[in-house]
Short mmCIF file of N, CA and C in Angstrom, two decimals:
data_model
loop_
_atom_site.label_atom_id
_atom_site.label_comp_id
_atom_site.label_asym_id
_atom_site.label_seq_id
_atom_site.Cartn_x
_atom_site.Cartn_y
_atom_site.Cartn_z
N UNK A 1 26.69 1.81 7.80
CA UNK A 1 26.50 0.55 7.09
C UNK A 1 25.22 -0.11 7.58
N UNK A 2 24.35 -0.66 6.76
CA UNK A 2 23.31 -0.94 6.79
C UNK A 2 23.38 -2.98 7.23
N UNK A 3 23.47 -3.29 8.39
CA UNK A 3 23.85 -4.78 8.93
C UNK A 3 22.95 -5.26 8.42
N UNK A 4 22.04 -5.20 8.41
CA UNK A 4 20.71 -6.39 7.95
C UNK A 4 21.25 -6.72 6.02
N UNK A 5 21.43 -5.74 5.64
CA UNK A 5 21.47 -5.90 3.65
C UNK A 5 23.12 -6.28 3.66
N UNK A 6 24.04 -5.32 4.35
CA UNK A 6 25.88 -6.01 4.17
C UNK A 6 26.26 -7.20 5.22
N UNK A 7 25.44 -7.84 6.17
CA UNK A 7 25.77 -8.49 6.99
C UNK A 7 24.82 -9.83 6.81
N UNK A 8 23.71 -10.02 7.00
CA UNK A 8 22.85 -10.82 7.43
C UNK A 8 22.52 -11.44 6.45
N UNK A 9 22.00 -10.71 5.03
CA UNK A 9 21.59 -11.38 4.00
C UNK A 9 22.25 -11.89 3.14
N UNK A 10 23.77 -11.61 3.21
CA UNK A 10 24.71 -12.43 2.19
C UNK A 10 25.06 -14.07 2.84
N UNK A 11 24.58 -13.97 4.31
CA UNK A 11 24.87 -15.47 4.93
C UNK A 11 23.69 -16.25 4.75
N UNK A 12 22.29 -15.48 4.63
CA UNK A 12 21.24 -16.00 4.74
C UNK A 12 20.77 -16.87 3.24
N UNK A 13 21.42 -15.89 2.18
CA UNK A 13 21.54 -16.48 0.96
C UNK A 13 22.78 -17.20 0.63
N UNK A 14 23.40 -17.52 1.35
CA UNK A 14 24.58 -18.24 0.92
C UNK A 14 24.60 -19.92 0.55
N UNK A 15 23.59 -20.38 0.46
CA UNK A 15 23.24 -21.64 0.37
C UNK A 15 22.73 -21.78 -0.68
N UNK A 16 21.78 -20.52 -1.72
CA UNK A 16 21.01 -20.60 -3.24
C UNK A 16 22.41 -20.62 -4.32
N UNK A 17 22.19 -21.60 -5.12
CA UNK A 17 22.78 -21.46 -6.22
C UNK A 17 23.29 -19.76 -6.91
N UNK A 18 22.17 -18.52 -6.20
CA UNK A 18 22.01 -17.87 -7.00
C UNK A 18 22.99 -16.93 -6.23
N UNK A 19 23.32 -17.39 -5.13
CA UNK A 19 24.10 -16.27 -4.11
C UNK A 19 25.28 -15.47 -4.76
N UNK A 20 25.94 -16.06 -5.57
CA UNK A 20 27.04 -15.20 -6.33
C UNK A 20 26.67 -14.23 -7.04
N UNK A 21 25.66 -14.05 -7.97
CA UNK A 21 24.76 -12.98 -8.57
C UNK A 21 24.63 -12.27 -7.63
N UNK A 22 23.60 -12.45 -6.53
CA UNK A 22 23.37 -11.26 -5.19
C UNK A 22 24.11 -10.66 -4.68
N UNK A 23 25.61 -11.63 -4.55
CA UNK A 23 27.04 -10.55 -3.91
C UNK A 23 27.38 -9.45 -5.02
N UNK A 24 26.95 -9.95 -5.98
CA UNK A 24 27.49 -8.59 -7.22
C UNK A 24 26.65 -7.48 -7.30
N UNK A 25 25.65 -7.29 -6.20
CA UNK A 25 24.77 -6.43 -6.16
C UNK A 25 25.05 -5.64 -5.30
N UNK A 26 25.41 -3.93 -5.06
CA UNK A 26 26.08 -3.54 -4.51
C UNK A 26 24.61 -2.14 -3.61
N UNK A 27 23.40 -2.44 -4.17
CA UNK A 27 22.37 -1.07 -3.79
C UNK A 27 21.12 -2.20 -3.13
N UNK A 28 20.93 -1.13 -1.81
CA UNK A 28 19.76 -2.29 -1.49
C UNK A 28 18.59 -2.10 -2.48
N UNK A 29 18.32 -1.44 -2.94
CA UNK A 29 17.04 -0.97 -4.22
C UNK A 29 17.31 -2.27 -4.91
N UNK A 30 18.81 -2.73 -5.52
CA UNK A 30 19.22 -3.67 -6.32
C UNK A 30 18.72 -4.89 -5.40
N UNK A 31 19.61 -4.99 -4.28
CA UNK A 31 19.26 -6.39 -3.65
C UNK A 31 17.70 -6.98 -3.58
N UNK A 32 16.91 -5.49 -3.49
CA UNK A 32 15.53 -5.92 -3.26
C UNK A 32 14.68 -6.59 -4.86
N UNK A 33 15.20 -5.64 -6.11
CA UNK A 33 14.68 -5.78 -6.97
C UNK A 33 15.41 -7.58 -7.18
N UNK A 34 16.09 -8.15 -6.94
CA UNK A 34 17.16 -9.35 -7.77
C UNK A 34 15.80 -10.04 -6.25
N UNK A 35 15.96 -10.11 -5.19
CA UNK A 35 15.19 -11.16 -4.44
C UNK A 35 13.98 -11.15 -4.55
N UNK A 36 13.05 -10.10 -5.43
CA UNK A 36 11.37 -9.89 -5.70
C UNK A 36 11.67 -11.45 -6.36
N UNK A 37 12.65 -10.79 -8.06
CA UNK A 37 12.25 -12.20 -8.44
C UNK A 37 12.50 -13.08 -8.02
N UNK A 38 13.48 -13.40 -7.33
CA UNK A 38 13.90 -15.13 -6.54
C UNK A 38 12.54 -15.24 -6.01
N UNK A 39 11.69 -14.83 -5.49
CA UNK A 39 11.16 -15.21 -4.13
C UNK A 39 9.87 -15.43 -4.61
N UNK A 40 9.50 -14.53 -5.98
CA UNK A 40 8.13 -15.10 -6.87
C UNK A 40 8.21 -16.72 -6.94
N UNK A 41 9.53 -16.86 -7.28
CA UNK A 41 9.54 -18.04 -8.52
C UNK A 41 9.78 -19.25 -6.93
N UNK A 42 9.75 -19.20 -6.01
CA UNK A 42 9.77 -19.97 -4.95
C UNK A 42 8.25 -20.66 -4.57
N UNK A 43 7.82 -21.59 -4.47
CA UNK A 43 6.74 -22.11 -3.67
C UNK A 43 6.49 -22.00 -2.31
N UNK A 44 5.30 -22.09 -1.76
CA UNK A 44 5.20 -21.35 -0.54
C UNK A 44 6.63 -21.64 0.86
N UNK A 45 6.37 -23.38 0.51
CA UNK A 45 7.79 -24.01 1.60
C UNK A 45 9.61 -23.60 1.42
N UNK A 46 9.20 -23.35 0.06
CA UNK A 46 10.66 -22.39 -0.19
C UNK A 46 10.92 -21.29 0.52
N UNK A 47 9.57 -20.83 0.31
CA UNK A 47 9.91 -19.22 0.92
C UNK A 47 9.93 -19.13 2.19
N UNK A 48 9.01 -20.13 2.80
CA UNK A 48 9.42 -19.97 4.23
C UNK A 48 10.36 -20.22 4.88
N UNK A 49 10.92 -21.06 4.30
CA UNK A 49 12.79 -21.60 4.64
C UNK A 49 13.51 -20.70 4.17
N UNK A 50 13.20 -19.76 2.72
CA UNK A 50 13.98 -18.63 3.08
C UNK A 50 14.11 -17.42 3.80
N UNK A 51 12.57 -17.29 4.76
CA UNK A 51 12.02 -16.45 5.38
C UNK A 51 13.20 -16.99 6.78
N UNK A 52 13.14 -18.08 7.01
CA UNK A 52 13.96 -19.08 8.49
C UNK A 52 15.17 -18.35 8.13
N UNK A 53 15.55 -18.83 7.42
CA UNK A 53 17.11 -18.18 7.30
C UNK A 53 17.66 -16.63 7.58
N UNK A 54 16.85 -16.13 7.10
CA UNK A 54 16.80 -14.76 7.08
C UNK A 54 16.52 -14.05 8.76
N UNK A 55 15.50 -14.70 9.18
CA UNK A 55 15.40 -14.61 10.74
C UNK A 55 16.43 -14.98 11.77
N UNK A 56 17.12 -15.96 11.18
CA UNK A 56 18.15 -16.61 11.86
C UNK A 56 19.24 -15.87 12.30
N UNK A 57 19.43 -15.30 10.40
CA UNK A 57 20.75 -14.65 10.70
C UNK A 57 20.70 -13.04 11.04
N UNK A 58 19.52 -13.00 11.30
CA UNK A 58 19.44 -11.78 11.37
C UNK A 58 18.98 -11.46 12.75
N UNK A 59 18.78 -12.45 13.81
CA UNK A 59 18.74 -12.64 15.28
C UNK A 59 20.51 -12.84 15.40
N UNK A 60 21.13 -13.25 14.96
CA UNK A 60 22.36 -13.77 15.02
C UNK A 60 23.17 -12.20 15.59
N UNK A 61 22.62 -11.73 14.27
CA UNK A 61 23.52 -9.97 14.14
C UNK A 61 22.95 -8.78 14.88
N UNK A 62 21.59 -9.55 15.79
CA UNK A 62 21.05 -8.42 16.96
C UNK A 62 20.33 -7.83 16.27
N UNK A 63 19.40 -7.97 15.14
CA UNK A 63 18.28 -7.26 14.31
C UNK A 63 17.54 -7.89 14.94
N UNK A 64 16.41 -7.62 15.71
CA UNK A 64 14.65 -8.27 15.90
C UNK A 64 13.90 -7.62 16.29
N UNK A 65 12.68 -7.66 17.11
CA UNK A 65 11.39 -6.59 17.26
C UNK A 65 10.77 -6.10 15.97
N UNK A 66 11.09 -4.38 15.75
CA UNK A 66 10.32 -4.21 14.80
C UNK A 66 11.28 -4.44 13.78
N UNK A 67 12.62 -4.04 14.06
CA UNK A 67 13.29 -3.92 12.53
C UNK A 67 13.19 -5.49 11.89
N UNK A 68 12.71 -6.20 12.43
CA UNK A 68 12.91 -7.86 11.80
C UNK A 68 11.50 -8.01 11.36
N UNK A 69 10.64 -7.46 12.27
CA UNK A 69 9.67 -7.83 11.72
C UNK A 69 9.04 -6.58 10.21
N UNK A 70 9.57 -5.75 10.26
CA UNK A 70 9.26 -5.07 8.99
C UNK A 70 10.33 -5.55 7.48
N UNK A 71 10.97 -6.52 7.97
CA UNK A 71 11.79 -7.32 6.97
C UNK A 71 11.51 -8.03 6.55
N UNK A 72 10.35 -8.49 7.77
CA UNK A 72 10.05 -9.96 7.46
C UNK A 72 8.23 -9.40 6.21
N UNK A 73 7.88 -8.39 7.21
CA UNK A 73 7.26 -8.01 6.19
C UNK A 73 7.20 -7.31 4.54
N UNK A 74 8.20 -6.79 4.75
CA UNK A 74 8.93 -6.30 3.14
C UNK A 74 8.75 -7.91 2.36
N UNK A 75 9.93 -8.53 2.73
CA UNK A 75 9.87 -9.87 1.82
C UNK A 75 8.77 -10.10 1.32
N UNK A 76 7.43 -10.37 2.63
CA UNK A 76 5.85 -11.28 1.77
C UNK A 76 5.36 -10.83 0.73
N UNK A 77 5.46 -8.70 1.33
CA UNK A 77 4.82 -7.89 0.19
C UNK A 77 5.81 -7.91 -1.24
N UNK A 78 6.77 -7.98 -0.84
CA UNK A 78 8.17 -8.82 -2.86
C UNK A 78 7.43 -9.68 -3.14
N UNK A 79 7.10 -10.66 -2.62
CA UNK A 79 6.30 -12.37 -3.13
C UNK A 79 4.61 -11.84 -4.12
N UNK A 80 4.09 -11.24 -3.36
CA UNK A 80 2.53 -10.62 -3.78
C UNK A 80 3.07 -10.59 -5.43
#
């Protein structure tokens, strides 16, 4: 089981209106394609608060170093 996509990111999004859509997403290919668009349509301070969150909970669940930081980099390159 993959902790960062079944663990970390359903808490990290649990605060967007949109979080119920994302739980119905069952492939990380899916999860990634459904948060490209959330994360376009975000302004820069959005995204960084959703970038916080995501770090948070994902220090929480013992993800950091590189695997956090290539997460953190996946996300910016979704936003581009």
């Amino acid at each position: 089981m993959n902790i960062f996509w079944n663990k970390a990111m359903p808490v990290a999004v649990a605060d967007y209106d949109w979080n119920e859509e994302y739980s119905k997403i069952r492939t990380q290919k899916g999860w990634k394609a459904f948060l490209q668009r959330k994360i376009k349509k975000m302004d820069r301070g959005e995204f960084d608060l959703f970038l916080a969150a995501v770090v948070m909970e994902a220090a929480k669940k013992q993800i950091m170093g590189v695997d956090l930081t290539e997460k953190v980099e996946m996300f910016r390159e979704l936003r581009k």
